[in-house]
């Protein structure tokens, strides 16, 4: 005689939150996000320093300049693109200027506005470093396997929801 659905489901928890791993607590999710960000950042920063004499922050600033019209952007645009404060971007650009990778120039329309522009040496350095960066990041994030699209979508939603600065 067939058993009813209730009898079949009697030993199966109805609340998936009670199942280990089925619904991680926010604290666990936060810990994993922080750990992954920290570990990937340190690994990529180390590789960029070792192979290209660039910090990850310096690389990101150079990459943003390389992708900007005329390979030039205001300090504010670089700060926003890289996620740095104004003093942080100034410090980063200072280091890149000292290395001969970037020059500062005044905007023609508003002499108060300072721009950073990539030099030919900066273009060469960012192109070489891009391969190291992108290959290492692809390798590490490849560990997500088939979950990459789901993780990317979920993180994009959280990012969009938190985009406005307080």
Coordinates of C-alpha atoms in Angstrom, one line a residue, residues 51-143:
X51 CA 56.7 40.6 -11.7
X52 CA 55.9 44.2 -12.5
X53 CA 57.0 46.4 -9.6
X54 CA 53.4 47.6 -9.2
X55 CA 50.9 47.4 -6.4
X56 CA 47.4 46.2 -7.1
X57 CA 46.1 49.7 -6.5
X58 CA 48.7 51.2 -8.9
X59 CA 47.7 48.6 -11.5
X60 CA 44.0 49.4 -11.1
X61 CA 44.8 53.1 -11.5
X62 CA 46.9 52.5 -14.6
X63 CA 44.2 50.2 -16.0
X64 CA 41.5 52.9 -15.5
X65 CA 43.7 55.5 -17.2
X66 CA 44.4 53.1 -20.1
X67 CA 40.7 52.6 -20.6
X68 CA 39.8 56.3 -20.4
X69 CA 39.4 58.5 -23.5
X70 CA 42.9 59.8 -24.4
X71 CA 44.4 57.6 -21.6
X72 CA 43.6 60.5 -19.3
X73 CA 41.2 61.1 -16.3
X74 CA 40.7 63.5 -13.5
X75 CA 41.8 62.5 -10.0
X76 CA 38.2 62.2 -9.0
X77 CA 37.4 59.9 -11.9
X78 CA 40.4 57.6 -11.0
X79 CA 39.4 57.7 -7.3
X80 CA 35.8 56.7 -8.1
X81 CA 36.8 54.0 -10.6
X82 CA 39.3 52.4 -8.2
X83 CA 37.4 52.9 -5.0
X84 CA 39.9 55.2 -3.3
X85 CA 39.6 58.4 -1.3
X86 CA 40.9 61.6 -2.8
X87 CA 44.1 61.4 -0.6
X88 CA 44.5 57.7 -1.5
X89 CA 44.4 58.4 -5.2
X90 CA 46.8 61.3 -4.8
X91 CA 49.3 59.0 -3.0
X92 CA 48.9 56.3 -5.7
X93 CA 49.3 58.8 -8.6
X94 CA 52.4 60.3 -6.8
X95 CA 54.0 56.8 -6.8
X96 CA 53.1 56.3 -10.5
X97 CA 54.5 59.7 -11.4
X98 CA 57.7 58.9 -9.6
X99 CA 58.0 55.7 -11.6
X100 CA 57.5 57.7 -14.9
X101 CA 54.3 55.8 -15.6
X102 CA 51.9 58.8 -15.3
X103 CA 52.1 62.5 -15.7
X104 CA 49.9 65.2 -14.2
X105 CA 48.4 67.9 -16.3
X106 CA 45.9 70.7 -15.9
X107 CA 42.6 70.6 -17.7
X108 CA 42.5 73.1 -20.5
X109 CA 39.0 74.3 -19.7
X110 CA 39.5 74.5 -15.9
X111 CA 43.0 75.1 -14.7
X112 CA 42.1 74.0 -11.2
X113 CA 41.2 70.5 -12.4
X114 CA 44.1 68.1 -12.3
X115 CA 44.3 65.1 -14.6
X116 CA 46.5 62.0 -14.7
X117 CA 47.7 60.8 -18.1
X118 CA 49.4 57.5 -19.0
X119 CA 52.9 57.8 -20.4
X120 CA 54.3 55.3 -23.0
X121 CA 56.1 53.5 -20.2
X122 CA 52.9 53.4 -18.2
X123 CA 51.1 51.9 -21.2
X124 CA 53.8 49.2 -21.6
X125 CA 53.7 48.4 -17.8
X126 CA 49.9 48.1 -17.6
X127 CA 49.7 45.9 -20.7
X128 CA 52.4 43.5 -19.3
X129 CA 50.8 43.5 -15.8
X130 CA 47.3 43.0 -17.2
X131 CA 48.3 39.5 -18.4
X132 CA 49.6 38.6 -14.9
X133 CA 46.5 40.1 -13.2
X134 CA 43.9 38.6 -15.5
X135 CA 45.4 35.2 -15.7
X136 CA 45.8 34.9 -11.9
X137 CA 42.3 36.3 -11.2
X138 CA 40.8 33.9 -13.8
X139 CA 42.6 31.0 -12.3
X140 CA 41.4 31.8 -8.7
X141 CA 37.8 32.6 -9.6
X142 CA 37.7 29.5 -11.9
X143 CA 37.5 27.6 -8.6

